[in-house]
GROMACS .gro file of C-alpha atoms in nm:
model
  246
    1UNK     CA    1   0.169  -1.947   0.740
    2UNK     CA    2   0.225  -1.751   1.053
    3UNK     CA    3   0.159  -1.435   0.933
    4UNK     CA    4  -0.185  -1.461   0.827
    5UNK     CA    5  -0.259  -1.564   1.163
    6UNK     CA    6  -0.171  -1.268   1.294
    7UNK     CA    7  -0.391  -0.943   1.377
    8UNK     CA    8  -0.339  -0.583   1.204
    9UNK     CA    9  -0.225  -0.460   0.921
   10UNK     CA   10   0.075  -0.531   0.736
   11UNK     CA   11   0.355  -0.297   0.724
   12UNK     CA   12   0.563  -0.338   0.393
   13UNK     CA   13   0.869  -0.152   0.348
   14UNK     CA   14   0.998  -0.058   0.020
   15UNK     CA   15   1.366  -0.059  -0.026
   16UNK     CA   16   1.463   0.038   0.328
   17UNK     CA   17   1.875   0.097   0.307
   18UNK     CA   18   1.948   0.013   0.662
   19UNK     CA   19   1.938  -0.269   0.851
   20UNK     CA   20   1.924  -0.033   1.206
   21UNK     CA   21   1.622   0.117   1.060
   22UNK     CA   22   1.414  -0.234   0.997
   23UNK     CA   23   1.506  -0.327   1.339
   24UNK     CA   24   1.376  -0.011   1.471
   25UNK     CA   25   1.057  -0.007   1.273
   26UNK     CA   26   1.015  -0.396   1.446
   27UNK     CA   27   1.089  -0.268   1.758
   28UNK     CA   28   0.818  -0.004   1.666
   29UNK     CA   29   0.562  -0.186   1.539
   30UNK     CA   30   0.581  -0.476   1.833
   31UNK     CA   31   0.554  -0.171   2.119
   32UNK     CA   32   0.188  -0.153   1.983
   33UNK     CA   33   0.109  -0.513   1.903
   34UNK     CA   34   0.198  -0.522   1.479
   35UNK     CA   35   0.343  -0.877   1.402
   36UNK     CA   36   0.363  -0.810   1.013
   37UNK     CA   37   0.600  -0.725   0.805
   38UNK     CA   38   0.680  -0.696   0.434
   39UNK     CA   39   1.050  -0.630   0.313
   40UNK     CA   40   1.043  -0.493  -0.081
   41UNK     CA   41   1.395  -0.530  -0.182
   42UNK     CA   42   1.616  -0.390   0.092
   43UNK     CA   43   1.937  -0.248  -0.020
   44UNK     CA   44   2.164  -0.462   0.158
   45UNK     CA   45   2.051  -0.759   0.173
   46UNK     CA   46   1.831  -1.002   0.401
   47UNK     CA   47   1.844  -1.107   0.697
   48UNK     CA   48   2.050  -0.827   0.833
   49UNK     CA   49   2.241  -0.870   1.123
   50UNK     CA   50   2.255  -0.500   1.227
   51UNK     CA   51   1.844  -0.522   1.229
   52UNK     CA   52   1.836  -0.809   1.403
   53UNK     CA   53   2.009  -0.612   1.681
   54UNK     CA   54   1.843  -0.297   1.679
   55UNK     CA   55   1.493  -0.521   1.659
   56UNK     CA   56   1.615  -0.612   2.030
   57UNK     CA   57   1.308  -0.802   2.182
   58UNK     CA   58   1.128  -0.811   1.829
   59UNK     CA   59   1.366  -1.056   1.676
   60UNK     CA   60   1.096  -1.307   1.605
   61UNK     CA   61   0.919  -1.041   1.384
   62UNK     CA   62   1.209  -1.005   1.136
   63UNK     CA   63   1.256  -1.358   1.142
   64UNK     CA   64   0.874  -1.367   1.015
   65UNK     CA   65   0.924  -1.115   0.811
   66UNK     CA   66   0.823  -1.164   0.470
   67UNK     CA   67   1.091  -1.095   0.127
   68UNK     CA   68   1.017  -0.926  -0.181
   69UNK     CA   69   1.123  -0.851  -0.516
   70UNK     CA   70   0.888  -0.622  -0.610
   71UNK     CA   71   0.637  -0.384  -0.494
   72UNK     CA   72   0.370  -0.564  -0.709
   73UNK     CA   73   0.473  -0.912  -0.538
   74UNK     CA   74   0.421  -0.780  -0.208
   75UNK     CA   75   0.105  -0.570  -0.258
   76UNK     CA   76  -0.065  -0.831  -0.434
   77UNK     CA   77  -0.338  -1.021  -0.191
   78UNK     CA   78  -0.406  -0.663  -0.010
   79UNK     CA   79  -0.750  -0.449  -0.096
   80UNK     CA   80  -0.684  -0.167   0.113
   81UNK     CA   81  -0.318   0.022   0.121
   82UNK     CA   82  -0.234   0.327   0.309
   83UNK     CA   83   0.086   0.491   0.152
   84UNK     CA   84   0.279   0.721   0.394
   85UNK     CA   85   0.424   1.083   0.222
   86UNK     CA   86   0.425   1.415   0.291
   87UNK     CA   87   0.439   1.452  -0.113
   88UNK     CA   88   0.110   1.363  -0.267
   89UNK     CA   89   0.288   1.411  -0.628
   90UNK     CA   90   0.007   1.615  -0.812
   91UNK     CA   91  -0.222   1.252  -0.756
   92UNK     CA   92  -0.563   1.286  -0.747
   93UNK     CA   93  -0.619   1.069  -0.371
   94UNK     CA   94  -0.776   1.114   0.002
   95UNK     CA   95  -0.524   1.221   0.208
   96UNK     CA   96  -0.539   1.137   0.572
   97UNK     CA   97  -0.403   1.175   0.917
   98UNK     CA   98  -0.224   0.912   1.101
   99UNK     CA   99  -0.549   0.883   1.364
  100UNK     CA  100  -0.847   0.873   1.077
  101UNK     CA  101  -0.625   0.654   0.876
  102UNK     CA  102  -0.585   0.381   1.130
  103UNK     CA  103  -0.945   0.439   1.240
  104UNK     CA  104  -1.051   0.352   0.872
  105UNK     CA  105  -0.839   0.034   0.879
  106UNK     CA  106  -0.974  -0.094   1.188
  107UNK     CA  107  -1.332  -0.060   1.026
  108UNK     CA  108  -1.211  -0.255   0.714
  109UNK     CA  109  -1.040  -0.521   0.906
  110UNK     CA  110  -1.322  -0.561   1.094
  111UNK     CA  111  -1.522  -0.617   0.763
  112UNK     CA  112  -1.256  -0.887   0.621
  113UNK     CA  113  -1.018  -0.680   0.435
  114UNK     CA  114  -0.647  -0.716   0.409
  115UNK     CA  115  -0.502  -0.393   0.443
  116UNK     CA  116  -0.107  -0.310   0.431
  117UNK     CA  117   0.097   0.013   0.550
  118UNK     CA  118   0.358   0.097   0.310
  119UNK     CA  119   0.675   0.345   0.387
  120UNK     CA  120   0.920   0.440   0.116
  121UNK     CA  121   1.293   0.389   0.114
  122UNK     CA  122   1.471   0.655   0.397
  123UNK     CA  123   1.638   0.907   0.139
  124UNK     CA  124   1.365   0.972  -0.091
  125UNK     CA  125   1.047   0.830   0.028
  126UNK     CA  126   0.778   0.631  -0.215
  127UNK     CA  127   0.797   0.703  -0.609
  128UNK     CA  128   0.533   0.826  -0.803
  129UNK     CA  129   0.432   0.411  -0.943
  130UNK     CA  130   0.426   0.316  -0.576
  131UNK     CA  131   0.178   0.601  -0.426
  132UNK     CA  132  -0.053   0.542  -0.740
  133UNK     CA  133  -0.109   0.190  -0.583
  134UNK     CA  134  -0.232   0.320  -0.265
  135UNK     CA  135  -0.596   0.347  -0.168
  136UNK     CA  136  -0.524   0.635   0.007
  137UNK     CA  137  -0.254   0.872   0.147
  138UNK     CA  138  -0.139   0.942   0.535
  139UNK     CA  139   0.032   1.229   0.607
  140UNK     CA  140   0.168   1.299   0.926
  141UNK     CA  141   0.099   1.698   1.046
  142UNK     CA  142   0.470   1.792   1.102
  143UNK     CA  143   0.687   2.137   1.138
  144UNK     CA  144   0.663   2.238   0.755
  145UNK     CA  145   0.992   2.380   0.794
  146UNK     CA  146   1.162   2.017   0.886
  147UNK     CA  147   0.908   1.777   0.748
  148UNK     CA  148   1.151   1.456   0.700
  149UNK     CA  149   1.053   1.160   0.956
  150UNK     CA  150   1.308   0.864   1.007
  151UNK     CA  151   1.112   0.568   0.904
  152UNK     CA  152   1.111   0.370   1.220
  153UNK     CA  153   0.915   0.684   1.394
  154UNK     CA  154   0.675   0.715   1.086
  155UNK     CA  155   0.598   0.332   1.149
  156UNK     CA  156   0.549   0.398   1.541
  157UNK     CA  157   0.322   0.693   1.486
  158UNK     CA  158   0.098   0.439   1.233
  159UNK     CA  159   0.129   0.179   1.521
  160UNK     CA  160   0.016   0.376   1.785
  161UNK     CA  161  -0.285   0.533   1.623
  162UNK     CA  162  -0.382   0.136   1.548
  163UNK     CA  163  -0.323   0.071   1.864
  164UNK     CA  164  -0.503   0.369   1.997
  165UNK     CA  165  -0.841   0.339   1.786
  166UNK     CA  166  -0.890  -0.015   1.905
  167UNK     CA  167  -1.131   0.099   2.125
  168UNK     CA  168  -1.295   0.351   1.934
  169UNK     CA  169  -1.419   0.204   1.575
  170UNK     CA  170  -1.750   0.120   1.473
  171UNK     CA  171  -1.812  -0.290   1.383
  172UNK     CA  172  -1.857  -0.225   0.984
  173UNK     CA  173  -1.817   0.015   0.729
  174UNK     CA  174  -2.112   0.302   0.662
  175UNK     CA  175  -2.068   0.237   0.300
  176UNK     CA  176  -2.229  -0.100   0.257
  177UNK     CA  177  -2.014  -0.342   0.009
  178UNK     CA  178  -2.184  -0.591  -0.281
  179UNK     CA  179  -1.915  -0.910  -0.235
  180UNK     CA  180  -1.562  -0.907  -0.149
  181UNK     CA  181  -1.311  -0.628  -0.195
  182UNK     CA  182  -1.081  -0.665  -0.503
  183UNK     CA  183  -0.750  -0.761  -0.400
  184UNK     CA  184  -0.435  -0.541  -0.542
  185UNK     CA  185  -0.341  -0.782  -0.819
  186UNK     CA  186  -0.693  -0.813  -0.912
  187UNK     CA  187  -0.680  -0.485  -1.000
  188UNK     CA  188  -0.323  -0.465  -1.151
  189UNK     CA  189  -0.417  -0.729  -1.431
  190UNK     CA  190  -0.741  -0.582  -1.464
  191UNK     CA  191  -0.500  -0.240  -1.578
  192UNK     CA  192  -0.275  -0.456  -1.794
  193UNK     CA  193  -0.554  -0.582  -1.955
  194UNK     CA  194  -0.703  -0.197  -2.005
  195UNK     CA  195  -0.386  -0.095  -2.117
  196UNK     CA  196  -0.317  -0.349  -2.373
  197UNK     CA  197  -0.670  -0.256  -2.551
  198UNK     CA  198  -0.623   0.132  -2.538
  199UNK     CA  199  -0.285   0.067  -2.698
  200UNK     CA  200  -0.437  -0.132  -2.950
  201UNK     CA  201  -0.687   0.148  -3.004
  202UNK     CA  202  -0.370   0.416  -3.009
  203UNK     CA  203  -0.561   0.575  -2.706
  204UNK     CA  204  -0.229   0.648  -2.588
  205UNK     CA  205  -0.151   0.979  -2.802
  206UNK     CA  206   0.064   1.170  -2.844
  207UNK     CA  207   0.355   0.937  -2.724
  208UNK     CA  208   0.552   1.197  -2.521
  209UNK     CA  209   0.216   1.207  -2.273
  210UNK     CA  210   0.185   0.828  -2.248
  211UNK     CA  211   0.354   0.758  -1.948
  212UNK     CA  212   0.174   1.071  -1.714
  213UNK     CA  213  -0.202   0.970  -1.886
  214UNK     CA  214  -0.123   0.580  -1.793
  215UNK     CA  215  -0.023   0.710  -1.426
  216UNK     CA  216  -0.354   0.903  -1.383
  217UNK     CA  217  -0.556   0.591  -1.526
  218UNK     CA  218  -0.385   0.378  -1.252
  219UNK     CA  219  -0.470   0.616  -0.998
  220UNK     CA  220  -0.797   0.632  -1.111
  221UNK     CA  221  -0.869   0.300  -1.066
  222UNK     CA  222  -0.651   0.218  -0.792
  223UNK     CA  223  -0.887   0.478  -0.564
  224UNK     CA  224  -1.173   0.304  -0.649
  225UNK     CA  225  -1.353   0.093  -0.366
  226UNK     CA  226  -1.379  -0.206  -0.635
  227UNK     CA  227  -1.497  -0.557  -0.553
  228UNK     CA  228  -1.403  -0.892  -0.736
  229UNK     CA  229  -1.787  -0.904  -0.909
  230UNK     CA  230  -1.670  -0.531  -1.033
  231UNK     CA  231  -1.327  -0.685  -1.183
  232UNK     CA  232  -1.477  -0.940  -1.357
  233UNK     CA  233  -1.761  -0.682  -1.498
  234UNK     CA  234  -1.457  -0.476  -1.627
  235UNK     CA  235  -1.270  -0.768  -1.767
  236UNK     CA  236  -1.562  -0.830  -1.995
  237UNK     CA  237  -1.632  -0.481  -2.072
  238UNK     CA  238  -1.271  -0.412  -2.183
  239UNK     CA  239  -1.291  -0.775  -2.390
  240UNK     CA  240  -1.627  -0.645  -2.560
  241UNK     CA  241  -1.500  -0.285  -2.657
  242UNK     CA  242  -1.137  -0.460  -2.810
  243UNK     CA  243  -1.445  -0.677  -3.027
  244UNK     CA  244  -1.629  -0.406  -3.140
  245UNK     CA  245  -1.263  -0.169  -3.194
  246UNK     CA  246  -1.168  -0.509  -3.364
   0.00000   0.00000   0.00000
């Protein structure tokens, strides 16, 4: 597949609602050498004529670019993910700046890891269930009296910090890592399979708090720097508490 062959991160947008605005974030990303991209169910459709034209010279990136349903879907095979807001929505996560974000991913890349960029729909920006996948937050320092970025120049600030830090990055991480990072979806079902035995438990109580104390375990785990020996660990902790609950 082409895209794995290609370097840096993967930019995934989520539910972008114009097709001027993909082809812009293309044009964006190719400026500083980004080849990958991630569509998340955009509003009208795909492929998108009116991107195609805005993506000028970066037509062969759209035409790359990969589709998905769902945030989940395209998330799935990453272990790092930077999610871009200005809102960190009372989450308990690092928050970084465009520069020490990018200088991060270049560390992890360099170490094997698959990391993605995600950007939220124009209007409204990411949800609540999509920031509590991240690994961590970027925020860009903006006037705090006109905060909103179009997405295309959030994507070209990310780009040009990657680009920028190329030069500049240590070979490996400081924090020294026991196997490979967990990948998104290794974590996800690792959740599902948490939340299935706390519900069977009636952890979950009362009902009207469920859904905020299932958003803060997520979170939780989601910030964790977990690898795939510390999923399978988990699995068989959570399958030996349901025994002994049983």
């Amino acid at each position: 597949m082409a895209e794995e062959l290609a370097p840096g991160p993967v930019v995934i947008l989520d539910r972008p609602q114009m097709g001027e605005n993909i082809g812009a974030a293309a044009r964006a990303m190719w400026n500083f050498g980004l080849r990958r991209m991630r569509l998340i169910a955009p509003r009208d459709g795909w492929p998108n004529p009116k991107a195609v034209a805005m993506a000028s010279g970066a037509g062969r990136l759209l035409e790359d670019a990969a589709l998905f349903e769902t945030a989940e879907a395209a998330l799935g095979d990453l272990s790092t993910i930077y999610a871009t807001t200005a809102r960190p929505r009372g989450l308990t996560k690092r928050v970084l700046a465009p520069e020490a974000a990018m200088r991060e991913a270049r560390a992890r890349m360099a170490e094997g890891e698959r990391v993605g960029l995600l950007f939220g729909p124009e209007r409204a920006g990411l949800e609540t269930a999509e920031i509590v996948r991240a690994s961590a937050i970027v925020t860009v320092p903006v006037n705090p009296d006109f905060p909103s970025l179009n997405l295309a120049q959030c994507v070209l600030l990310l780009a040009y910090e990657w680009r920028r830090q190329g030069e500049a990055v240590e070979p490996a991480l400081a924090i020294p890592r026991g196997g490979r990072p967990a990948e998104h979806l290794e974590v996800a079902r690792l959740l599902d399979h948490l939340v299935e035995k706390l519900d069977e438990a009636r952890f979950f109580y009362p009902e009207a708090k469920r859904e905020s104390m299932e958003v803060h375990l997520r979170n939780l785990f989601h910030r964790l720097e977990l690898t795939e020996a510390d999923i399978r660990t988990l699995h068989g902790v959570v399958r030996a508490l349901g025994r002994g609950a049983g």
